[in-house]
Amino acid sequence: MPGRETGKNRATGGCPFLAACTAKDSIFSYQAKPSAVTIHGLWSLIMETRETASYDRRCLSDPLERPASIRSTFQYPSLPLKQILVLGAGQSSSFLISHLLELADEKHWFVQVGDLDLELARQRIDGHHHGTALKFDINDASLRSPLVEQADVVINMLPPAFQGLIALECVQHGTHMISVSYRDQAIRDLEPDALRKGVLLLCELGLDPGIDYMSAMALIQRIRGEGGKIEAFCSYGSGIPAPDQEHNPLKYVVTWNPRNVAMGGEEGAQYMERGKIKLVPHHNVFHHTWSVEVEGIGLLEAYANRDSMAYLENFGLEGVQTMIRGTLRYPGWSETWSQIVALGLPNETLKIPRLAQRTYREVTEMFLPLNITESSVEQRTARFLGISPTGIIMDKLRWFGLFCDEPIGCRGETAAAMLVHMLQTRLRLESGDRDMVVLVHELDVSYPDGSKPPERVTSTLTAVGQPGGFTAMSRTVGLPTAIAARLLLEDKLSLIGCQIPTHPSIYQPVLSELAAAGLAFTEQVTPLTPDS
């Protein structure tokens, strides 16, 4: 691979602990013959050793700190184990980690999963002999740096705020990074150093963003190869409950980072329609909606997602008249969430003293002006928001818990922290229920050579989760990420620098494997009419 050797410290499998054990001044001695050690027994020993030592920073930096009870008389065979470091063990990581571990024996990988919640990381590893869990604090440089240095690839599943720090560490140590978060300016600024070090920083590789980019690029290139000219491009993504089951009043479940839901639309949105650019500030995002018909599901509502204009260049669509990237929800979501935004709850700046001890009703009251004097918090809220106190939106806000008298009991100090807690508790996916992901591309195409009449090409992917198993969200985020990691570790992906998955060397093999796994798009072509 350009600029970097995979399989660091091959004599020790790339493991930081094993590197310490075989160091010149190590207190560990390995006297048995290599043939006496099985791979399973070897990694069982590592697991036991790491568990005994809690795998904290001492285990990474100073073998003399290890208890004498964990010394071994085994000699290490030379195993070319590739090291995968997964940072973040949350909802979206479950399928990814499981899939990597399934392949670990065959591919000679070792998978480390780091999370602030050690027990959650252990659950993800589930005792697999080619994996280990560790308590990971992103702010602890003495732990972060050696972990990244010893890895062949880091898969970042942490919240977007931490992506820049992980990417910087990866560039410094010459370690490739795959991330599901958006490629922001902090990542772009690392481009010169990443190229110089021969490092790939591959961002936006999940579902949305991720599969949507790859499928869009494949579709765009195919249409152009057939002589078509793309006049309009609309792309939508969604993670919602499966339609054929009972829904909560908001018709939504949280199957990914709840903070992203709580702060959705905070940056506003920008898109272009029929040659006119539209700007949508945060407080209007959920008022600015339209309907989208999805095959097999029915009518959903859409709202603009971030800056669609940035993708004109990414997709090579500078000549289109309409460019929209949007999010889909069941009808009714936006009219309710717009009131939560209007109330001011998505606020990560203002700290509320003793938030955990306060009630939801008490915090809701804090957002209401003093000059609104109706008798109850519910009536004052309705008047402030300009909605009916007996209407369906108030019923939903009441069900969501805004007027509950129970102590909040959440972590954090802001209204946004309370909102995240409410999403986790009120909109969780119940046992036996299934989620669904939806991706839709709508392309209006003309044919300048007259070979075909103008047409609309609609490409749709839907996937449903397994009751009691992996969610559709986890599967569609994790599988493309795992495929890309395997391509990297097998030296089948030669790109370097800061990338998103719009290059054919990424999207062609990944889409092929996704289709083989049952994640394939269906396509519908309809004639374009003047009213389309």
XYZ file of C-alpha atoms in Angstrom:
532
model
C 0.000 0.000 0.000
C 1.440 3.395 -0.911
C 3.341 5.082 1.867
C 2.573 2.524 4.537
C 3.254 -1.082 5.512
C 0.230 -2.939 6.824
C 0.631 -5.473 9.578
C 2.844 -3.428 11.902
C 5.110 -5.428 14.223
C 4.318 -8.664 12.429
C 6.390 -10.720 14.861
C 3.937 -9.746 17.559
C 0.788 -9.628 15.450
C 0.794 -5.836 15.704
C -0.486 -6.003 19.274
C 0.854 -3.282 21.613
C 0.884 -5.703 24.537
C 2.831 -8.323 22.583
C 5.266 -5.687 21.383
C 5.947 -4.821 25.021
C 6.344 -8.506 25.921
C 9.008 -9.116 23.283
C 10.911 -5.899 23.978
C 14.589 -6.200 24.829
C 14.088 -5.444 28.519
C 10.835 -7.346 28.912
C 10.293 -9.375 32.085
C 8.332 -11.939 30.066
C 10.027 -15.122 28.812
C 8.595 -17.527 26.268
C 10.287 -20.900 26.477
C 7.859 -23.365 24.945
C 8.143 -24.293 21.269
C 5.865 -22.409 18.860
C 4.122 -25.629 17.940
C 2.883 -25.941 21.499
C 0.752 -22.829 21.162
C -2.544 -22.843 19.305
C -3.977 -19.620 17.960
C -7.036 -20.077 20.125
C -4.968 -20.725 23.222
C -2.687 -17.861 22.378
C -5.457 -15.315 22.146
C -7.184 -16.759 25.191
C -3.969 -15.981 27.038
C -3.972 -12.441 25.684
C -7.604 -11.971 26.703
C -6.899 -13.269 30.191
C -3.816 -11.087 30.488
C -5.596 -7.964 29.312
C -8.522 -8.626 31.606
C -6.202 -9.101 34.582
C -4.392 -5.863 33.858
C -7.642 -4.000 32.994
C -5.922 -3.054 29.722
C -5.426 0.504 30.924
C -2.670 2.868 29.867
C -0.054 0.975 31.932
C -0.561 -2.073 29.734
C 0.285 -0.011 26.703
C 3.295 1.880 28.012
C 5.142 -0.028 30.743
C 5.291 -3.840 30.966
C 6.954 -3.533 34.390
C 3.618 -2.339 35.753
C 2.030 -5.719 34.970
C 1.308 -8.129 37.831
C 3.828 -10.962 38.127
C 0.927 -13.428 38.040
C 0.426 -12.885 34.325
C 3.928 -13.906 33.254
C 3.940 -16.753 30.751
C 6.325 -19.498 29.683
C 4.943 -19.570 26.122
C 6.909 -18.459 23.100
C 5.081 -16.353 20.533
C 4.793 -17.686 16.999
C 5.070 -15.154 14.205
C 1.460 -14.348 13.330
C 0.779 -11.653 10.727
C -2.323 -10.358 12.438
C -3.693 -7.107 11.082
C -4.874 -4.725 13.788
C -8.309 -3.077 13.537
C -9.189 -0.431 16.105
C -12.906 0.395 16.313
C -13.619 3.529 18.322
C -17.204 3.684 19.544
C -19.438 0.761 20.504
C -22.823 2.468 20.191
C -25.971 1.357 18.364
C -24.566 1.845 14.884
C -21.432 -0.216 15.651
C -23.001 -3.539 16.603
C -23.190 -5.140 13.154
C -19.814 -3.735 12.104
C -18.001 -5.261 15.076
C -19.807 -8.585 14.760
C -18.998 -8.799 11.040
C -15.336 -7.968 11.555
C -15.055 -10.654 14.230
C -16.747 -13.187 11.944
C -13.975 -12.635 9.420
C -11.145 -12.293 11.941
C -10.079 -15.961 12.033
C -10.011 -16.352 8.273
C -8.414 -12.962 7.587
C -5.960 -13.012 10.520
C -7.305 -9.859 12.104
C -7.388 -8.727 15.675
C -10.213 -6.328 16.560
C -9.968 -3.889 19.445
C -13.120 -1.999 20.431
C -12.717 1.134 22.512
C -15.543 2.958 24.228
C -16.007 5.071 27.325
C -18.520 2.397 28.374
C -16.266 -0.631 28.888
C -19.171 -2.993 29.542
C -20.793 -2.044 26.236
C -17.522 -2.676 24.404
C -17.278 -6.090 26.079
C -20.808 -6.914 24.961
C -19.847 -6.127 21.379
C -16.762 -8.403 21.549
C -18.805 -11.136 23.276
C -15.743 -13.144 24.308
C -14.372 -13.591 20.775
C -10.762 -14.773 20.895
C -9.746 -12.394 18.093
C -11.030 -9.310 19.848
C -10.764 -7.321 23.019
C -12.594 -4.449 24.676
C -11.001 -1.476 26.338
C -12.145 1.634 28.144
C -11.356 4.471 25.763
C -11.331 8.138 26.680
C -10.824 10.281 23.584
C -9.221 12.995 25.725
C -6.515 10.691 27.109
C -3.577 11.171 24.732
C -1.397 8.660 26.594
C -3.928 5.947 25.742
C -5.123 7.246 22.368
C -1.727 7.682 20.738
C -0.270 4.159 21.175
C -3.564 2.537 20.213
C -3.709 4.459 16.942
C 0.009 3.915 16.299
C -0.299 0.123 16.560
C -3.413 -0.140 14.385
C -3.418 -0.862 10.663
C -6.777 0.842 10.307
C -8.885 2.891 12.703
C -12.649 2.814 12.235
C -14.142 5.908 13.814
C -17.719 5.470 15.039
C -17.521 8.258 17.614
C -19.641 11.435 17.426
C -18.580 13.943 14.736
C -16.984 16.301 17.273
C -14.157 13.791 17.841
C -13.414 12.922 14.221
C -10.804 15.652 13.717
C -8.741 14.574 16.719
C -8.765 10.911 15.630
C -7.844 11.861 12.065
C -4.943 14.029 13.261
C -3.638 11.166 15.391
C -3.931 8.782 12.427
C -1.967 11.096 10.144
C 0.749 11.569 12.756
C 1.210 7.795 13.105
C 0.665 6.835 9.449
C -2.525 4.908 10.190
C -5.497 4.773 7.826
C -8.891 5.941 9.088
C -12.419 5.076 7.995
C -15.179 7.227 9.459
C -18.954 7.420 9.117
C -19.030 11.159 9.903
C -19.111 13.981 7.381
C -15.823 15.207 5.934
C -15.597 18.612 7.598
C -13.049 21.386 7.250
C -10.818 19.915 9.952
C -10.439 16.795 7.799
C -9.869 18.795 4.612
C -7.082 20.718 6.332
C -5.226 17.430 6.881
C -5.091 16.653 3.145
C -1.466 17.760 2.530
C -0.141 15.811 5.518
C -2.232 12.736 4.679
C -0.861 12.700 1.135
C 2.686 13.175 2.392
C 2.333 10.274 4.852
C 0.485 8.020 2.390
C -2.546 7.841 4.665
C -6.178 7.398 3.621
C -8.799 9.339 5.590
C -12.035 7.927 4.184
C -15.084 9.731 5.583
C -18.851 9.558 5.074
C -18.856 5.780 4.657
C -22.041 4.503 6.258
C -25.646 4.634 5.104
C -26.439 8.335 4.736
C -23.832 9.526 4.048
C -22.230 6.504 2.452
C -24.361 4.057 0.494
C -26.335 7.009 -0.862
C -23.157 8.550 -2.353
C -21.931 5.301 -3.827
C -25.250 4.321 -5.379
C -25.750 7.853 -6.723
C -22.324 7.880 -8.373
C -22.883 4.479 -9.953
C -26.270 5.615 -11.283
C -24.925 8.953 -12.575
C -22.046 7.280 -14.411
C -24.321 4.679 -15.983
C -26.793 7.301 -17.231
C -23.977 9.367 -18.718
C -22.599 6.270 -20.392
C -25.976 5.838 -22.081
C -25.850 9.394 -23.435
C -28.129 10.942 -20.803
C -27.880 14.439 -19.350
C -28.982 14.855 -15.740
C -31.232 17.897 -15.311
C -32.368 17.352 -11.708
C -31.011 15.300 -8.818
C -32.907 14.595 -5.598
C -31.657 12.131 -2.994
C -33.391 11.158 0.245
C -32.417 9.034 3.233
C -34.254 7.826 6.309
C -34.212 5.540 9.316
C -37.767 4.976 10.579
C -39.883 2.199 12.127
C -40.996 -0.548 9.750
C -44.501 0.318 8.496
C -46.288 -2.959 9.283
C -46.296 -2.581 13.071
C -47.788 -0.372 15.764
C -46.077 2.997 16.104
C -45.592 5.421 18.950
C -47.338 8.803 18.499
C -44.254 10.358 16.874
C -43.849 7.407 14.484
C -40.108 7.381 15.028
C -37.482 5.297 16.821
C -33.853 6.121 17.589
C -31.492 3.558 16.071
C -28.425 5.787 15.768
C -26.723 8.549 17.730
C -29.586 10.349 19.535
C -27.565 13.543 19.712
C -27.740 13.753 15.914
C -31.527 13.551 16.128
C -31.746 16.120 18.918
C -29.575 18.607 17.037
C -30.852 17.755 13.569
C -31.005 20.788 11.291
C -28.929 22.958 13.644
C -26.767 24.186 10.750
C -29.762 24.987 8.585
C -29.952 23.808 4.987
C -29.299 24.943 1.441
C -30.498 23.477 -1.833
C -31.355 24.456 -5.399
C -34.685 24.008 -7.157
C -35.235 24.931 -10.816
C -32.144 27.069 -10.818
C -33.004 28.996 -7.645
C -30.962 28.579 -4.455
C -32.977 28.219 -1.255
C -31.587 28.902 2.230
C -33.343 27.437 5.261
C -32.303 28.523 8.791
C -32.544 26.074 11.703
C -35.833 27.423 13.033
C -37.460 26.870 9.608
C -36.009 23.487 8.621
C -38.966 21.512 9.980
C -41.517 23.944 8.581
C -40.021 23.659 5.110
C -41.299 20.212 4.068
C -42.784 18.449 1.052
C -44.190 15.019 0.179
C -42.286 12.140 -1.436
C -43.936 8.941 -2.635
C -41.793 5.876 -1.891
C -42.505 2.613 -3.660
C -43.790 -0.035 -1.279
C -44.137 2.401 1.634
C -46.369 5.244 0.540
C -46.268 8.947 1.240
C -43.456 10.295 3.428
C -42.508 13.869 4.266
C -39.137 15.348 3.350
C -37.051 18.227 4.634
C -33.716 19.555 3.383
C -30.546 18.017 4.816
C -27.531 20.305 5.314
C -25.848 21.918 2.290
C -26.964 20.188 -0.894
C -24.967 22.628 -3.016
C -21.693 21.137 -1.779
C -22.489 17.959 -3.715
C -22.655 19.594 -7.127
C -18.891 19.229 -7.418
C -18.684 15.923 -5.544
C -21.111 14.281 -7.970
C -19.984 16.237 -11.041
C -23.446 17.785 -11.400
C -22.545 21.438 -11.881
C -25.025 21.790 -14.761
C -28.199 20.583 -13.030
C -31.137 22.877 -12.314
C -32.302 21.062 -9.170
C -30.029 19.686 -6.449
C -31.642 18.410 -3.244
C -30.480 16.097 -0.470
C -33.247 15.491 2.028
C -34.358 13.438 5.014
C -37.586 11.400 5.083
C -39.955 10.867 8.003
C -43.520 9.681 8.434
C -45.978 12.570 8.010
C -46.436 14.533 11.231
C -42.884 14.311 12.527
C -41.798 17.731 11.310
C -44.793 19.677 12.595
C -44.091 18.303 16.061
C -40.310 18.615 16.033
C -40.541 22.179 14.733
C -42.250 23.095 18.017
C -39.430 21.524 20.033
C -37.008 23.663 18.032
C -39.196 26.756 18.513
C -39.278 26.117 22.249
C -35.461 26.146 22.235
C -34.672 22.680 23.572
C -31.884 21.841 21.051
C -29.429 24.022 23.000
C -25.961 22.758 23.895
C -24.648 26.078 25.187
C -26.668 27.208 28.193
C -26.041 25.149 31.320
C -28.952 24.394 33.630
C -27.965 24.050 37.304
C -28.832 20.675 38.879
C -30.459 19.470 35.665
C -30.627 15.811 36.725
C -32.639 16.682 39.851
C -35.132 18.892 38.057
C -38.344 17.699 36.387
C -39.149 17.908 32.682
C -42.022 20.264 33.470
C -39.666 22.530 35.373
C -37.211 22.767 32.488
C -39.996 23.345 29.948
C -41.206 26.226 32.110
C -37.745 27.804 31.901
C -38.207 28.410 28.163
C -41.492 30.302 28.554
C -41.542 34.132 28.836
C -42.737 35.699 32.093
C -45.495 37.651 30.349
C -47.418 34.477 29.443
C -49.719 33.970 32.401
C -52.064 31.071 31.607
C -52.812 28.790 34.549
C -50.864 25.657 33.515
C -47.509 24.959 31.885
C -49.325 23.162 29.058
C -51.496 26.166 28.278
C -48.587 28.594 28.516
C -46.544 26.384 26.176
C -49.379 26.204 23.645
C -49.816 29.971 23.682
C -46.075 30.608 23.331
C -45.856 28.218 20.378
C -49.100 29.429 18.805
C -50.696 25.968 18.685
C -53.962 24.569 19.995
C -53.772 23.469 23.660
C -56.093 20.572 22.808
C -54.628 19.669 19.404
C -52.635 16.696 18.203
C -49.258 18.439 18.469
C -49.813 19.137 22.168
C -50.887 15.518 22.621
C -47.566 14.418 21.127
C -45.519 16.836 23.236
C -47.364 15.596 26.321
C -46.694 11.947 25.387
C -43.037 12.776 24.732
C -42.777 13.879 28.350
C -42.256 17.644 28.250
C -44.747 18.180 31.077
C -43.793 15.183 33.202
C -43.215 15.768 36.943
C -40.540 13.073 37.251
C -36.877 13.970 37.885
C -34.924 13.944 34.618
C -31.952 11.962 35.938
C -29.852 12.468 32.823
C -26.163 13.122 32.292
C -25.128 16.547 31.109
C -26.134 20.072 31.957
C -28.028 21.410 28.938
C -31.509 21.225 27.486
C -30.030 19.266 24.588
C -28.748 16.662 27.065
C -32.281 16.353 28.434
C -33.599 16.025 24.885
C -31.138 13.243 24.111
C -32.235 11.433 27.268
C -35.888 11.749 26.238
C -35.143 10.345 22.795
C -33.303 7.387 24.298
C -36.063 6.554 26.749
C -39.246 7.495 24.876
C -38.293 6.618 21.296
C -36.240 3.471 21.801
C -36.835 0.462 19.572
C -38.931 -1.907 21.646
C -38.198 -5.621 21.848
C -39.650 -7.426 18.863
C -40.047 -4.254 16.789
C -38.180 -3.621 13.570
C -36.668 -0.518 12.070
C -36.362 0.303 8.390
C -33.899 2.322 6.327
C -34.853 4.009 3.071
C -32.725 5.557 0.337
C -34.287 7.142 -2.739
C -32.659 8.818 -5.744
C -34.796 10.724 -8.261
C -32.989 11.846 -11.432
C -34.629 13.760 -14.268
C -32.761 12.843 -17.449
C -32.798 14.220 -20.976
C -31.101 12.733 -24.041
C -29.599 15.429 -26.293
C -29.100 12.983 -29.160
C -32.828 12.214 -29.211
C -32.279 8.518 -28.558
C -34.858 8.545 -25.739
C -37.582 10.898 -24.537
C -36.969 12.689 -21.209
C -37.483 10.375 -18.237
C -37.350 10.200 -14.462
C -35.195 7.449 -13.009
C -36.097 6.495 -9.436
C -33.728 4.169 -7.575
C -34.844 2.857 -4.175
C -33.303 0.807 -1.389
C -35.290 -0.388 1.615
C -34.020 -2.704 4.334
C -35.791 -3.917 7.464
C -34.164 -4.940 10.735
C -34.465 -8.286 12.488
C -36.700 -8.522 15.575
C -34.347 -9.007 18.487
C -31.344 -8.952 16.129
C -29.406 -6.351 14.227
C -31.223 -3.204 13.229
C -31.373 -2.219 9.576
C -29.524 0.960 10.558
C -26.663 -0.951 12.161
C -26.379 -3.301 9.197
C -26.409 -0.614 6.512
C -23.945 1.577 8.405
C -21.640 -1.265 9.413
C -21.434 -3.435 6.303
C -20.014 -0.849 3.851
C -17.549 0.247 6.528
C -16.411 -3.341 7.097
C -16.066 -3.963 3.356
C -13.885 -0.879 2.947
C -11.725 -1.948 5.903
C -11.188 -5.352 4.324
C -10.248 -3.776 0.983
C -7.672 -1.647 2.795
C -6.200 -4.538 4.754
C -5.989 -6.681 1.626
C -4.176 -3.890 -0.265
C -7.062 -3.573 -2.726
C -7.667 0.110 -2.083
C -4.767 2.332 -3.106
C -6.290 5.780 -2.544
C -4.651 8.187 -0.116
C -5.568 11.615 1.187
C -8.960 12.844 2.402
C -11.670 10.996 0.477
C -15.385 10.304 0.416
C -16.730 7.178 -1.337
C -17.365 8.747 -4.744
C -14.359 7.110 -6.421
C -15.060 3.954 -8.478
C -12.302 2.027 -6.687
C -14.446 2.369 -3.568
C -18.056 2.328 -4.691
C -17.830 -0.404 -7.330
C -16.599 -3.241 -5.068
C -18.602 -2.058 -2.064
C -21.893 -1.861 -3.990
C -21.233 -5.261 -5.522
C -20.781 -6.863 -2.123
C -23.782 -5.024 -0.676
C -25.972 -6.376 -3.486
C -24.668 -9.900 -2.849
C -25.684 -9.418 0.806
C -29.237 -8.477 -0.208
C -28.823 -4.696 -0.100
C -29.620 -3.860 -3.718
C -31.523 -0.961 -5.258
C -34.639 -1.358 -7.373
C -35.222 0.973 -10.284
C -38.276 2.543 -11.888
C -38.301 4.646 -15.055
C -41.243 6.916 -15.907
C -41.714 9.436 -18.722
C -41.238 13.090 -17.809
C -44.231 15.317 -18.364
C -44.443 19.132 -18.151
C -46.014 18.762 -14.687
C -43.328 16.403 -13.366
